[in-house]
Amino acid sequence: MSNTPLIASPARTQAIINRYGLNIKKSLGQNFLTDINILEHIVQAAELSEKDNVIEIGPGIGGLTEFLAQNSHHVLAFEIDEQLVPILGETLSQYDNITILNQDILKANLPKVIKENFDQDRPLKLVANLPYYITTPILMNVLQSGIQFDSITVMMQKEVADRLVAVPGTKAYGSLSIAVQYRTDAEVAFTVPRTAFIPQPNVDSAIVTMTKRVPFDPAPFDERVFSKFVKGSFMHRRKSFWNNLCAIFGKDQDVKDRITNVLNRVRISPQIRAERLTIEQFIVLVNALHEEGLL
Ligand code: SAM
């Protein structure tokens, strides 16, 4: 290994930006992590080993990618900004275990790309400092893709991290909390101050780790219907659950009576707010509404 300073050291990051006259695009969420200590903690939180295949989203100028390459078998990184591709080619030239794809992660066929680039028998991990403007769609795509990640370790805006791990009865709890906690055990590993980036974002950040959880039993009769119903239940957060149900099912009196019967049967008060319902309660309710022919 050469004596070149790490890409993520503040001096080298600034030198790379200057040398290439890099036009840093706020609109693409480009904030480069320049705290070596934090990068080491990310690698630890992901429990990376030489056996692992790693997907990274948004390598930027390669600061995190370098750490991933040093601590895993192979890194596959999706970067949307084509001006960064030749830069990455140079900053990461000493590593032979990195593949950079100039692709929008939201348009990529992830299962296909994984199949084409990775041997299937290795652990698969996702590690990324996400572009914050699309954190939720990225997470939803990844979680709903059915890809079996051994772990997901991602940095995001602290406020979004709080929503991911929120428990029922709190303001932060909502459809995103349920989508994540339905599939994974999610934890905030640590928080990261805005001063750790060049340029600094105007929010603080947090690293969240997600690992596959034991599936809920009973399971919802249909995951897509379940997700849609949960989303609808939180559509008007200030209104009661009943009002949200009316927005989902319409105002037909017969339908309303049947919903009331179902709610009685599963012992959920229509006056409750959706944010008080646990994932188990949502599943029981969705299955009961299905049995009643309403879903
Ligand atoms: N990994 C680098 C680091 O930690 O310093 C950069 C992280 S920066 C917060 C987010 C990166 O995601 C940027 O490089 C940005 O260009 C890239 N990005 C933004 N939207 C993307 C998309 N739709 N698909 C792939 N990459 C994207």
XYZ file of C-alpha atoms and ligand atoms in Angstrom:
322
model
C 0.000 0.000 0.000
C 1.378 3.450 -0.835
C 1.895 6.329 1.600
C -0.797 8.465 -0.035
C -3.089 9.878 2.682
C -6.565 8.370 2.888
C -9.061 9.903 0.447
C -11.316 10.915 3.341
C -8.649 12.879 5.192
C -9.750 16.545 5.074
C -6.552 17.666 3.326
C -6.748 14.995 0.594
C -10.483 15.518 0.042
C -9.907 19.256 -0.381
C -6.943 18.582 -2.689
C -9.065 16.267 -4.886
C -11.854 18.859 -5.067
C -9.349 21.565 -6.067
C -7.385 19.446 -8.508
C -10.429 18.409 -10.522
C -12.211 21.735 -10.072
C -15.061 19.606 -8.788
C -18.489 21.115 -9.125
C -20.077 19.816 -5.900
C -23.755 19.224 -6.528
C -25.962 19.974 -3.552
C -28.910 18.744 -5.604
C -27.355 15.242 -5.576
C -26.729 15.339 -1.826
C -22.956 15.529 -2.244
C -21.434 15.878 1.219
C -18.148 14.056 1.556
C -17.318 12.422 4.854
C -13.906 13.573 6.071
C -13.597 12.057 9.547
C -11.406 8.957 9.569
C -12.569 7.971 13.025
C -16.188 7.891 11.898
C -15.322 5.852 8.804
C -13.594 3.288 11.024
C -16.716 3.161 13.190
C -18.903 2.591 10.130
C -16.770 -0.386 9.086
C -17.007 -1.746 12.643
C -20.778 -1.206 12.797
C -21.123 -3.159 9.524
C -18.932 -5.933 10.965
C -17.156 -6.172 7.621
C -14.863 -9.056 6.849
C -12.720 -10.141 3.901
C -15.430 -12.629 2.988
C -18.103 -9.998 2.336
C -19.445 -8.621 -0.893
C -20.493 -5.000 -0.398
C -22.902 -2.728 -2.242
C -22.266 1.003 -1.822
C -24.649 3.721 -2.970
C -23.046 7.045 -3.873
C -19.269 6.624 -3.528
C -18.655 10.347 -4.212
C -14.874 10.760 -4.458
C -14.277 7.377 -2.801
C -13.678 8.183 0.882
C -15.904 5.433 2.270
C -15.277 3.155 -0.730
C -11.584 3.009 0.156
C -12.412 1.739 3.671
C -14.896 -0.777 2.264
C -12.357 -2.096 -0.255
C -9.729 -2.505 2.478
C -12.117 -4.503 4.643
C -14.125 -6.683 2.265
C -13.855 -9.035 -0.685
C -15.480 -6.923 -3.408
C -17.261 -3.546 -3.524
C -19.875 -2.640 -6.105
C -20.702 1.064 -6.023
C -23.498 2.967 -7.798
C -22.720 6.612 -8.582
C -25.160 8.747 -10.563
C -22.805 11.682 -11.207
C -20.700 10.949 -14.270
C -18.119 13.668 -13.458
C -17.113 11.515 -10.450
C -16.437 8.326 -12.421
C -12.982 9.290 -13.811
C -12.078 10.788 -10.425
C -12.970 7.520 -8.695
C -10.938 5.663 -11.334
C -7.912 7.642 -10.187
C -8.461 7.932 -6.417
C -9.185 4.198 -6.105
C -6.688 2.977 -8.726
C -4.659 0.967 -6.207
C -7.637 -1.277 -5.364
C -8.549 -4.169 -7.659
C -11.702 -5.194 -5.801
C -13.974 -2.250 -6.678
C -16.531 -1.996 -9.479
C -18.039 1.440 -10.110
C -21.332 1.638 -11.983
C -22.411 5.015 -13.338
C -26.083 4.391 -12.590
C -29.001 5.927 -10.736
C -29.663 3.504 -7.879
C -33.405 4.160 -8.164
C -33.380 2.918 -11.757
C -30.938 0.038 -11.307
C -32.051 -3.573 -11.468
C -30.290 -4.473 -8.251
C -30.987 -8.240 -8.196
C -29.669 -8.547 -11.775
C -26.565 -6.425 -11.125
C -25.778 -8.424 -7.984
C -26.169 -11.691 -9.842
C -23.886 -10.515 -12.644
C -21.126 -9.150 -10.416
C -20.980 -11.201 -7.239
C -20.524 -14.867 -6.367
C -23.716 -15.823 -4.593
C -22.270 -17.784 -1.695
C -20.672 -14.814 0.075
C -22.317 -12.632 2.715
C -23.843 -9.553 1.100
C -23.843 -6.199 2.911
C -25.021 -2.732 2.020
C -22.916 0.111 3.391
C -23.467 3.722 2.328
C -23.490 7.370 3.193
C -26.797 7.896 1.423
C -27.805 10.893 -0.673
C -30.258 12.397 1.853
C -32.786 13.721 -0.683
C -33.746 10.146 -1.626
C -33.088 8.201 1.591
C -36.653 6.908 1.879
C -37.129 5.703 -1.742
C -33.711 4.020 -1.645
C -34.508 2.208 1.592
C -37.967 1.191 0.412
C -36.559 -0.148 -2.888
C -33.845 -2.078 -1.096
C -36.171 -3.523 1.544
C -38.878 -4.465 -0.940
C -36.418 -5.893 -3.488
C -36.335 -9.212 -1.663
C -32.515 -9.182 -1.787
C -31.147 -10.995 1.254
C -28.658 -8.530 2.705
C -26.844 -9.872 5.740
C -26.809 -6.320 7.039
C -27.526 -2.772 5.948
C -25.428 -0.004 7.496
C -26.342 3.431 6.243
C -25.847 7.055 7.139
C -28.797 9.397 6.849
C -30.231 12.562 8.284
C -30.633 12.092 12.063
C -34.324 12.964 11.924
C -34.962 10.174 9.380
C -32.900 7.729 11.467
C -35.153 8.544 14.436
C -38.202 7.665 12.330
C -36.715 4.331 11.278
C -36.270 3.138 14.871
C -39.312 4.895 16.438
C -41.655 2.924 18.705
C -45.478 3.153 18.742
C -46.944 6.143 20.566
C -44.166 8.537 19.547
C -44.319 11.364 17.040
C -41.598 9.855 14.861
C -43.449 6.517 14.487
C -45.109 6.068 11.103
C -45.269 4.021 7.929
C -41.468 4.243 7.432
C -40.850 2.847 10.950
C -43.201 -0.025 10.175
C -41.725 -0.735 6.719
C -38.258 -0.999 8.249
C -39.133 -2.788 11.487
C -41.409 -5.243 9.708
C -38.346 -6.627 7.912
C -35.348 -5.767 10.080
C -34.030 -5.159 13.558
C -33.009 -1.522 13.197
C -30.741 0.410 15.545
C -29.087 3.812 15.571
C -25.411 2.882 15.937
C -24.158 6.443 16.500
C -24.721 10.035 15.465
C -22.445 12.139 13.302
C -22.091 15.923 13.572
C -22.409 18.058 10.430
C -18.783 19.186 10.948
C -17.595 15.749 9.754
C -18.344 16.620 6.096
C -17.043 18.775 3.250
C -19.198 20.699 2.436
C -21.165 20.650 5.695
C -24.833 19.689 5.378
C -27.298 21.751 7.412
C -28.466 18.744 9.451
C -26.811 16.237 11.761
C -26.607 12.611 10.697
C -26.797 9.126 12.140
C -25.691 5.643 11.195
C -28.436 3.036 11.272
C -27.768 -0.691 11.194
C -30.465 -3.057 9.977
C -30.271 -6.832 10.195
C -32.820 -9.370 9.032
C -35.369 -10.100 11.745
C -37.418 -13.161 12.644
C -40.537 -12.856 10.449
C -43.811 -11.833 12.092
C -46.193 -14.675 12.847
C -48.909 -14.437 11.685
C -47.701 -12.751 8.527
C -49.909 -10.330 6.566
C -51.888 -12.148 3.857
C -50.220 -9.923 1.238
C -47.202 -7.686 1.916
C -48.053 -5.135 -0.733
C -51.605 -4.708 0.497
C -50.262 -4.478 4.049
C -47.784 -1.689 3.120
C -50.431 0.234 1.221
C -52.888 -0.037 4.099
C -50.285 1.114 6.652
C -49.399 4.094 4.453
C -53.066 5.016 4.111
C -53.531 4.761 7.883
C -50.920 7.484 8.444
C -52.069 9.699 5.588
C -53.786 12.221 7.879
C -51.750 12.009 11.049
C -53.799 14.485 13.055
C -57.041 12.646 12.412
C -58.322 9.549 14.199
C -57.758 6.087 12.778
C -61.455 5.979 11.888
C -61.158 9.063 9.689
C -58.181 7.550 7.930
C -60.119 4.313 7.416
C -62.982 6.302 5.866
C -60.462 7.934 3.530
C -59.217 4.469 2.507
C -62.576 2.679 2.162
C -64.995 5.477 1.251
C -68.220 6.490 2.917
C -70.596 3.635 2.021
C -72.609 2.835 5.185
C -72.556 -0.936 4.652
C -68.759 -0.892 4.325
C -68.494 1.311 7.422
C -70.588 -1.169 9.423
C -68.435 -4.058 8.309
C -65.254 -2.150 9.278
C -66.776 -1.413 12.701
C -67.443 -5.133 13.183
C -63.889 -6.012 12.224
C -62.459 -3.374 14.588
C -64.604 -4.769 17.438
C -63.462 -8.263 16.657
C -59.752 -7.357 16.760
C -60.306 -4.973 19.726
C -59.026 -1.799 18.126
C -60.814 1.434 18.989
C -61.724 3.576 15.960
C -60.839 6.641 18.034
C -57.216 5.596 18.467
C -54.533 7.279 16.344
C -52.641 5.081 13.897
C -49.373 5.984 15.634
C -50.475 3.947 18.677
C -50.884 0.695 16.728
C -48.093 -1.886 16.845
C -46.978 -3.799 13.758
C -48.669 -6.935 15.173
C -51.965 -5.026 15.487
C -51.701 -3.765 11.912
C -51.114 -7.313 10.679
C -54.052 -8.759 12.613
C -56.298 -5.956 11.354
C -55.229 -6.275 7.713
C -55.849 -10.038 7.826
C -59.258 -9.544 9.453
C -60.241 -6.932 6.840
C -59.169 -9.424 4.179
C -61.285 -12.199 5.715
C -64.222 -9.780 5.706
C -63.644 -9.252 1.960
C -62.692 -5.597 2.426
C -59.050 -5.938 1.342
N -19.742 8.109 -0.129
C -19.262 9.472 -0.172
C -18.828 9.876 1.215
O -19.249 9.237 2.174
O -18.075 10.861 1.339
C -20.309 10.442 -0.723
C -21.667 10.414 -0.066
S -22.732 11.703 -0.598
C -23.651 11.953 0.886
C -23.951 10.918 -1.632
C -23.473 10.431 -2.993
O -24.590 9.823 -3.665
C -22.965 11.491 -3.925
O -21.752 11.068 -4.487
C -24.042 11.591 -5.035
O -23.553 11.990 -6.296
C -24.579 10.173 -5.044
N -25.954 10.044 -5.557
C -26.954 10.933 -5.493
N -28.073 10.456 -6.042
C -27.783 9.188 -6.482
C -28.521 8.179 -7.173
N -29.804 8.367 -7.486
N -27.901 7.030 -7.494
C -26.589 6.828 -7.173
N -25.844 7.757 -6.529
C -26.420 8.924 -6.181
